Amino acid sequence: MSNVETVWPDELFADLDRSGPIPLYFQISSRLEEAIRSGSIPAGSRLENEIAIGHRLSLSRPTVRRAIQELVDRGLLVRRRGIGTQVVQGQVTRPVELTSLYEDLRTTNHEPGTNVLTYEIIPADEVVAEHLAIAPGDEVVHVRRQRLSDGTPVAVLENYLPVEFAYITAAQLETRGLYQALRARGVTIQIAKQKIGARREQHDEHDLLDIAKGSPVLTMERIAYDNSGRAIEYGQHCYRPDMYSFETTLVAK
């Protein structure tokens, strides 16, 4: 995101109705929303502070603050300590399907980026062993990655695979998705069990996701199976809620 303040265009507020029935904060928030959605104020822009805006528009600080809060509540702006108020980057809406985040970003015209934080062979603990249907202590590949969308952190992905998949290297995972790497070696991912939830960020997740300590995150736990019914991947992932959402279609029976 940009560190340069974006001055809101004066013409955006040139005809505010200061004596009519529509509250000023609502007029301001509505016009700002239109400018953000149209791209006149681009994603990632850092906005002027409330005092400067109020002075320029001859409005009280509470009025400006309420207008900004309206857009924060709608997910269009985000406040960051030490940075200020910014226009949120385009949110990634992910269908609940058997695809990887890397693929979903590509298909929605976002540029995926990956930082491999951990790549190691470790003995499986009881939880990982149960999910992968192996014995505790059996070796597994443990991979932890930071996923970015157009340069902005979106997710922290943690995966465990049977050790036979150690041929997938950290370097390969910097440039492609895990499922792509598996399919390239002839692995057919047929079905998955998936659980979606939420919690507060833990450990270093606030740094990796560029959010405040204690902030909420979306979570997903997934076990993927190949066409023989064998568990080949167990994942525990977390996502920035202002940058990410899940989407599904429900059909009545």
mmCIF file of C-alpha atoms in Angstrom:
data_model
loop_
_atom_site.group_PDB
_atom_site.id
_atom_site.type_symbol
_atom_site.label_atom_id
_atom_site.label_comp_id
_atom_site.label_asym_id
_atom_site.label_seq_id
_atom_site.Cartn_x
_atom_site.Cartn_y
_atom_site.Cartn_z
ATOM 1 C CA MET A 1 0.000 0.000 0.000
ATOM 2 C CA SER A 2 1.080 3.547 -0.691
ATOM 3 C CA ASN A 3 2.534 5.728 2.053
ATOM 4 C CA VAL A 4 1.699 8.953 0.147
ATOM 5 C CA GLU A 5 -1.435 10.780 1.244
ATOM 6 C CA THR A 6 -4.164 11.083 -1.379
ATOM 7 C CA VAL A 7 -6.024 14.397 -1.278
ATOM 8 C CA TRP A 8 -9.699 13.890 -1.943
ATOM 9 C CA PRO A 9 -10.872 15.867 -4.993
ATOM 10 C CA ASP A 10 -12.544 19.154 -3.993
ATOM 11 C CA GLU A 11 -15.202 18.762 -6.681
ATOM 12 C CA LEU A 12 -16.381 15.615 -4.933
ATOM 13 C CA PHE A 13 -17.892 17.796 -2.198
ATOM 14 C CA ALA A 14 -18.504 21.034 -4.117
ATOM 15 C CA ASP A 15 -22.293 20.826 -3.842
ATOM 16 C CA LEU A 16 -22.828 19.489 -0.327
ATOM 17 C CA ASP A 17 -26.310 20.366 0.908
ATOM 18 C CA ARG A 18 -25.513 21.920 4.269
ATOM 19 C CA SER A 19 -29.094 22.854 5.153
ATOM 20 C CA GLY A 20 -31.098 19.929 3.785
ATOM 21 C CA PRO A 21 -32.497 16.855 5.576
ATOM 22 C CA ILE A 22 -29.697 14.453 4.556
ATOM 23 C CA PRO A 23 -26.955 14.364 7.233
ATOM 24 C CA LEU A 24 -23.601 15.727 6.093
ATOM 25 C CA TYR A 25 -21.712 12.634 7.253
ATOM 26 C CA PHE A 26 -23.958 10.480 5.036
ATOM 27 C CA GLN A 27 -23.440 12.751 2.016
ATOM 28 C CA ILE A 28 -19.664 12.591 2.496
ATOM 29 C CA SER A 29 -19.526 8.820 3.005
ATOM 30 C CA SER A 30 -21.784 8.177 -0.014
ATOM 31 C CA ARG A 31 -19.641 10.313 -2.331
ATOM 32 C CA LEU A 32 -16.439 8.791 -1.040
ATOM 33 C CA GLU A 33 -17.848 5.304 -1.553
ATOM 34 C CA GLU A 34 -18.692 6.151 -5.162
ATOM 35 C CA ALA A 35 -15.189 7.591 -5.732
ATOM 36 C CA ILE A 36 -13.536 4.488 -4.238
ATOM 37 C CA ARG A 37 -15.669 2.043 -6.197
ATOM 38 C CA SER A 38 -15.079 3.966 -9.437
ATOM 39 C CA GLY A 39 -11.320 4.074 -8.859
ATOM 40 C CA SER A 40 -11.128 7.868 -8.576
ATOM 41 C CA ILE A 41 -9.580 7.194 -5.184
ATOM 42 C CA PRO A 42 -7.524 4.060 -5.915
ATOM 43 C CA ALA A 43 -7.052 1.008 -3.719
ATOM 44 C CA GLY A 44 -4.134 1.376 -1.329
ATOM 45 C CA SER A 45 -4.364 5.184 -1.112
ATOM 46 C CA ARG A 46 -3.542 6.709 2.277
ATOM 47 C CA LEU A 47 -6.031 9.445 3.037
ATOM 48 C CA GLU A 48 -5.711 12.825 4.720
ATOM 49 C CA ASN A 49 -6.272 12.970 8.468
ATOM 50 C CA GLU A 50 -9.650 14.000 9.867
ATOM 51 C CA ILE A 51 -8.471 17.438 11.024
ATOM 52 C CA ALA A 52 -7.134 18.361 7.573
ATOM 53 C CA ILE A 53 -10.294 17.141 5.869
ATOM 54 C CA GLY A 54 -12.534 19.014 8.268
ATOM 55 C CA HIS A 55 -10.566 22.237 7.807
ATOM 56 C CA ARG A 56 -10.603 21.969 4.015
ATOM 57 C CA LEU A 57 -14.351 21.262 3.866
ATOM 58 C CA SER A 58 -15.312 23.544 6.794
ATOM 59 C CA LEU A 59 -16.802 20.596 8.655
ATOM 60 C CA SER A 60 -16.526 19.502 12.267
ATOM 61 C CA ARG A 61 -14.144 16.681 13.095
ATOM 62 C CA PRO A 62 -16.989 14.465 14.491
ATOM 63 C CA THR A 63 -18.822 14.756 11.160
ATOM 64 C CA VAL A 64 -15.735 13.729 9.201
ATOM 65 C CA ARG A 65 -14.951 10.942 11.667
ATOM 66 C CA ARG A 66 -18.451 9.486 11.359
ATOM 67 C CA ALA A 67 -18.284 9.590 7.561
ATOM 68 C CA ILE A 68 -14.970 7.729 7.603
ATOM 69 C CA GLN A 69 -16.251 5.212 10.145
ATOM 70 C CA GLU A 70 -19.191 4.439 7.852
ATOM 71 C CA LEU A 71 -16.727 3.361 5.168
ATOM 72 C CA VAL A 72 -14.593 1.441 7.657
ATOM 73 C CA ASP A 73 -17.723 -0.464 8.713
ATOM 74 C CA ARG A 74 -18.498 -1.252 5.069
ATOM 75 C CA GLY A 75 -14.993 -2.623 4.524
ATOM 76 C CA LEU A 76 -13.890 0.105 2.087
ATOM 77 C CA LEU A 77 -11.432 1.846 4.425
ATOM 78 C CA VAL A 78 -9.141 0.500 7.105
ATOM 79 C CA ARG A 79 -7.382 2.341 9.931
ATOM 80 C CA ARG A 80 -3.768 1.303 10.628
ATOM 81 C CA ARG A 81 -1.798 2.455 13.631
ATOM 82 C CA GLY A 82 1.200 4.515 12.555
ATOM 83 C CA ILE A 83 -0.021 4.635 8.944
ATOM 84 C CA GLY A 84 -3.460 6.252 8.959
ATOM 85 C CA THR A 85 -6.604 5.555 6.976
ATOM 86 C CA GLN A 86 -6.293 3.659 3.699
ATOM 87 C CA VAL A 87 -8.524 2.436 0.934
ATOM 88 C CA VAL A 88 -8.768 -1.339 1.191
ATOM 89 C CA GLN A 89 -7.256 -3.355 -1.627
ATOM 90 C CA GLY A 90 -9.787 -5.342 -3.652
ATOM 91 C CA GLN A 91 -11.108 -8.150 -1.461
ATOM 92 C CA VAL A 92 -10.552 -11.724 -2.586
ATOM 93 C CA THR A 93 -13.899 -13.555 -2.650
ATOM 94 C CA ARG A 94 -13.201 -17.263 -2.759
ATOM 95 C CA PRO A 95 -15.790 -19.867 -3.759
ATOM 96 C CA VAL A 96 -15.911 -22.865 -1.435
ATOM 97 C CA GLU A 97 -14.570 -25.284 -4.021
ATOM 98 C CA LEU A 98 -11.675 -27.723 -4.284
ATOM 99 C CA THR A 99 -9.139 -25.169 -5.508
ATOM 100 C CA SER A 100 -6.057 -23.540 -4.047
ATOM 101 C CA LEU A 101 -5.806 -19.892 -3.026
ATOM 102 C CA TYR A 102 -3.052 -19.431 -5.627
ATOM 103 C CA GLU A 103 -5.429 -20.572 -8.376
ATOM 104 C CA ASP A 104 -8.301 -18.468 -7.056
ATOM 105 C CA LEU A 105 -6.142 -15.344 -7.107
ATOM 106 C CA ARG A 106 -5.076 -16.031 -10.695
ATOM 107 C CA THR A 107 -8.629 -16.596 -11.910
ATOM 108 C CA THR A 108 -9.846 -13.355 -10.289
ATOM 109 C CA ASN A 109 -7.086 -11.266 -11.912
ATOM 110 C CA HIS A 110 -5.021 -10.807 -8.753
ATOM 111 C CA GLU A 111 -1.261 -11.369 -8.774
ATOM 112 C CA PRO A 112 -0.384 -14.048 -6.191
ATOM 113 C CA GLY A 113 2.863 -13.865 -4.236
ATOM 114 C CA THR A 114 4.381 -16.354 -1.802
ATOM 115 C CA ASN A 115 6.985 -16.251 0.933
ATOM 116 C CA VAL A 116 7.926 -19.703 2.212
ATOM 117 C CA LEU A 117 8.444 -19.230 5.942
ATOM 118 C CA THR A 118 9.070 -22.858 6.934
ATOM 119 C CA TYR A 119 9.951 -25.975 4.952
ATOM 120 C CA GLU A 120 10.988 -28.967 7.030
ATOM 121 C CA ILE A 121 10.656 -32.695 7.562
ATOM 122 C CA ILE A 122 9.314 -33.392 11.056
ATOM 123 C CA PRO A 123 7.686 -36.252 12.985
ATOM 124 C CA ALA A 124 3.903 -36.052 12.913
ATOM 125 C CA ASP A 125 2.205 -35.227 16.201
ATOM 126 C CA GLU A 126 -1.035 -36.970 17.137
ATOM 127 C CA VAL A 127 -3.293 -34.375 15.498
ATOM 128 C CA VAL A 128 -1.464 -34.384 12.169
ATOM 129 C CA ALA A 129 -1.134 -38.179 12.234
ATOM 130 C CA GLU A 130 -4.858 -38.613 12.808
ATOM 131 C CA HIS A 131 -5.784 -36.296 9.932
ATOM 132 C CA LEU A 132 -3.346 -37.925 7.505
ATOM 133 C CA ALA A 133 -4.175 -41.463 8.728
ATOM 134 C CA ILE A 134 -0.546 -42.245 9.574
ATOM 135 C CA ALA A 135 1.203 -43.264 12.775
ATOM 136 C CA PRO A 136 2.350 -40.594 15.257
ATOM 137 C CA GLY A 137 6.055 -40.034 14.730
ATOM 138 C CA ASP A 138 5.959 -40.813 11.013
ATOM 139 C CA GLU A 139 7.793 -38.174 9.013
ATOM 140 C CA VAL A 140 5.768 -35.470 7.258
ATOM 141 C CA VAL A 141 6.555 -32.397 5.196
ATOM 142 C CA HIS A 142 5.632 -29.227 7.085
ATOM 143 C CA VAL A 143 5.263 -26.056 5.006
ATOM 144 C CA ARG A 144 4.257 -22.611 6.247
ATOM 145 C CA ARG A 145 3.746 -19.795 3.743
ATOM 146 C CA GLN A 146 2.674 -16.184 3.603
ATOM 147 C CA ARG A 147 0.362 -15.566 0.649
ATOM 148 C CA LEU A 148 0.042 -12.108 -0.895
ATOM 149 C CA SER A 149 -2.446 -10.637 -3.357
ATOM 150 C CA ASP A 150 -1.051 -7.838 -5.503
ATOM 151 C CA GLY A 151 1.688 -7.370 -2.909
ATOM 152 C CA THR A 152 -0.647 -7.180 0.104
ATOM 153 C CA PRO A 153 -0.636 -9.975 2.740
ATOM 154 C CA VAL A 154 -3.829 -12.035 2.615
ATOM 155 C CA ALA A 155 -3.185 -15.363 4.324
ATOM 156 C CA VAL A 156 -0.856 -17.544 6.352
ATOM 157 C CA LEU A 157 -0.987 -21.121 5.045
ATOM 158 C CA GLU A 158 0.262 -24.119 7.007
ATOM 159 C CA ASN A 159 0.301 -27.558 5.355
ATOM 160 C CA TYR A 160 1.349 -31.083 6.299
ATOM 161 C CA LEU A 161 1.938 -33.818 3.691
ATOM 162 C CA PRO A 162 3.204 -37.422 3.856
ATOM 163 C CA VAL A 163 6.999 -37.463 3.495
ATOM 164 C CA GLU A 164 6.846 -39.018 0.034
ATOM 165 C CA PHE A 165 5.832 -35.590 -1.250
ATOM 166 C CA ALA A 166 9.136 -34.048 -0.183
ATOM 167 C CA TYR A 167 10.025 -33.813 -3.878
ATOM 168 C CA ILE A 168 7.971 -30.591 -3.863
ATOM 169 C CA THR A 169 10.600 -28.011 -2.972
ATOM 170 C CA ALA A 170 10.395 -24.656 -1.227
ATOM 171 C CA ALA A 171 11.593 -22.990 -4.441
ATOM 172 C CA GLN A 172 8.687 -24.509 -6.382
ATOM 173 C CA LEU A 173 6.202 -23.240 -3.806
ATOM 174 C CA GLU A 174 7.527 -19.690 -4.194
ATOM 175 C CA THR A 175 6.244 -19.634 -7.784
ATOM 176 C CA ARG A 176 3.192 -21.911 -7.842
ATOM 177 C CA GLY A 177 0.414 -23.293 -5.659
ATOM 178 C CA LEU A 178 0.700 -26.539 -3.707
ATOM 179 C CA TYR A 179 -2.095 -28.201 -5.653
ATOM 180 C CA GLN A 180 -0.442 -27.221 -8.934
ATOM 181 C CA ALA A 181 2.781 -28.858 -7.778
ATOM 182 C CA LEU A 182 0.941 -32.018 -6.772
ATOM 183 C CA ARG A 183 -0.960 -32.254 -10.066
ATOM 184 C CA ALA A 184 2.279 -31.758 -11.984
ATOM 185 C CA ARG A 185 3.454 -35.041 -10.418
ATOM 186 C CA GLY A 186 0.265 -36.884 -11.346
ATOM 187 C CA VAL A 187 -1.588 -36.549 -8.044
ATOM 188 C CA THR A 188 -5.357 -36.234 -8.527
ATOM 189 C CA ILE A 189 -7.054 -34.343 -5.707
ATOM 190 C CA GLN A 190 -10.553 -35.790 -5.661
ATOM 191 C CA ILE A 191 -12.318 -34.652 -2.501
ATOM 192 C CA ALA A 192 -11.719 -32.617 0.664
ATOM 193 C CA LYS A 193 -13.262 -32.073 4.065
ATOM 194 C CA GLN A 194 -13.216 -28.420 5.030
ATOM 195 C CA LYS A 195 -14.108 -26.380 8.113
ATOM 196 C CA ILE A 196 -14.376 -22.564 8.114
ATOM 197 C CA GLY A 197 -14.262 -20.503 11.283
ATOM 198 C CA ALA A 198 -12.791 -17.452 13.007
ATOM 199 C CA ARG A 199 -10.504 -16.611 15.922
ATOM 200 C CA ARG A 200 -8.057 -13.950 17.072
ATOM 201 C CA GLU A 201 -4.617 -13.781 15.484
ATOM 202 C CA GLN A 202 -1.867 -15.764 17.237
ATOM 203 C CA HIS A 203 1.902 -15.570 17.585
ATOM 204 C CA ASP A 204 3.389 -13.734 14.568
ATOM 205 C CA GLU A 205 0.228 -13.674 12.456
ATOM 206 C CA HIS A 206 -0.369 -9.955 13.064
ATOM 207 C CA ASP A 207 3.037 -9.189 11.538
ATOM 208 C CA LEU A 208 2.551 -11.564 8.619
ATOM 209 C CA LEU A 209 -0.941 -10.245 7.836
ATOM 210 C CA ASP A 210 -0.159 -6.581 8.604
ATOM 211 C CA ILE A 211 -2.956 -6.301 11.181
ATOM 212 C CA ALA A 212 -3.103 -5.135 14.785
ATOM 213 C CA LYS A 213 -2.382 -7.551 17.631
ATOM 214 C CA GLY A 214 -5.512 -9.321 18.776
ATOM 215 C CA SER A 215 -7.350 -8.713 15.507
ATOM 216 C CA PRO A 216 -9.820 -11.346 14.261
ATOM 217 C CA VAL A 217 -8.890 -13.655 11.392
ATOM 218 C CA LEU A 218 -10.851 -16.095 9.264
ATOM 219 C CA THR A 219 -9.702 -19.704 9.464
ATOM 220 C CA MET A 220 -9.954 -22.771 7.280
ATOM 221 C CA GLU A 221 -8.990 -26.347 8.086
ATOM 222 C CA ARG A 222 -8.861 -28.789 5.194
ATOM 223 C CA ILE A 223 -8.012 -32.445 4.599
ATOM 224 C CA ALA A 224 -7.596 -33.318 0.907
ATOM 225 C CA TYR A 225 -7.825 -36.850 -0.492
ATOM 226 C CA ASP A 226 -6.627 -38.336 -3.775
ATOM 227 C CA ASN A 227 -8.730 -40.508 -6.107
ATOM 228 C CA SER A 228 -7.884 -43.617 -4.073
ATOM 229 C CA GLY A 229 -9.259 -42.056 -0.891
ATOM 230 C CA ARG A 230 -5.874 -41.469 0.734
ATOM 231 C CA ALA A 231 -5.307 -38.280 2.735
ATOM 232 C CA ILE A 232 -2.503 -36.364 1.038
ATOM 233 C CA GLU A 233 -2.684 -32.939 2.665
ATOM 234 C CA TYR A 234 -3.793 -31.415 5.937
ATOM 235 C CA GLY A 235 -3.981 -27.624 6.072
ATOM 236 C CA GLN A 236 -4.560 -25.023 8.784
ATOM 237 C CA HIS A 237 -4.880 -21.545 7.297
ATOM 238 C CA CYS A 238 -5.834 -18.045 8.454
ATOM 239 C CA TYR A 239 -6.911 -15.023 6.411
ATOM 240 C CA ARG A 240 -7.296 -11.260 6.778
ATOM 241 C CA PRO A 241 -11.050 -10.634 7.024
ATOM 242 C CA ASP A 242 -10.846 -7.208 5.358
ATOM 243 C CA MET A 243 -9.161 -8.769 2.327
ATOM 244 C CA TYR A 244 -10.843 -12.127 2.075
ATOM 245 C CA SER A 245 -14.229 -13.868 2.151
ATOM 246 C CA PHE A 246 -15.690 -17.266 1.311
ATOM 247 C CA GLU A 247 -18.665 -17.655 -1.002
ATOM 248 C CA THR A 248 -20.943 -20.644 -1.472
ATOM 249 C CA THR A 249 -24.247 -21.385 -3.175
ATOM 250 C CA LEU A 250 -26.970 -23.168 -1.206
ATOM 251 C CA VAL A 251 -29.617 -25.208 -2.998
ATOM 252 C CA ALA A 252 -32.853 -26.375 -1.375
ATOM 253 C CA LYS A 253 -33.523 -30.103 -1.415
#
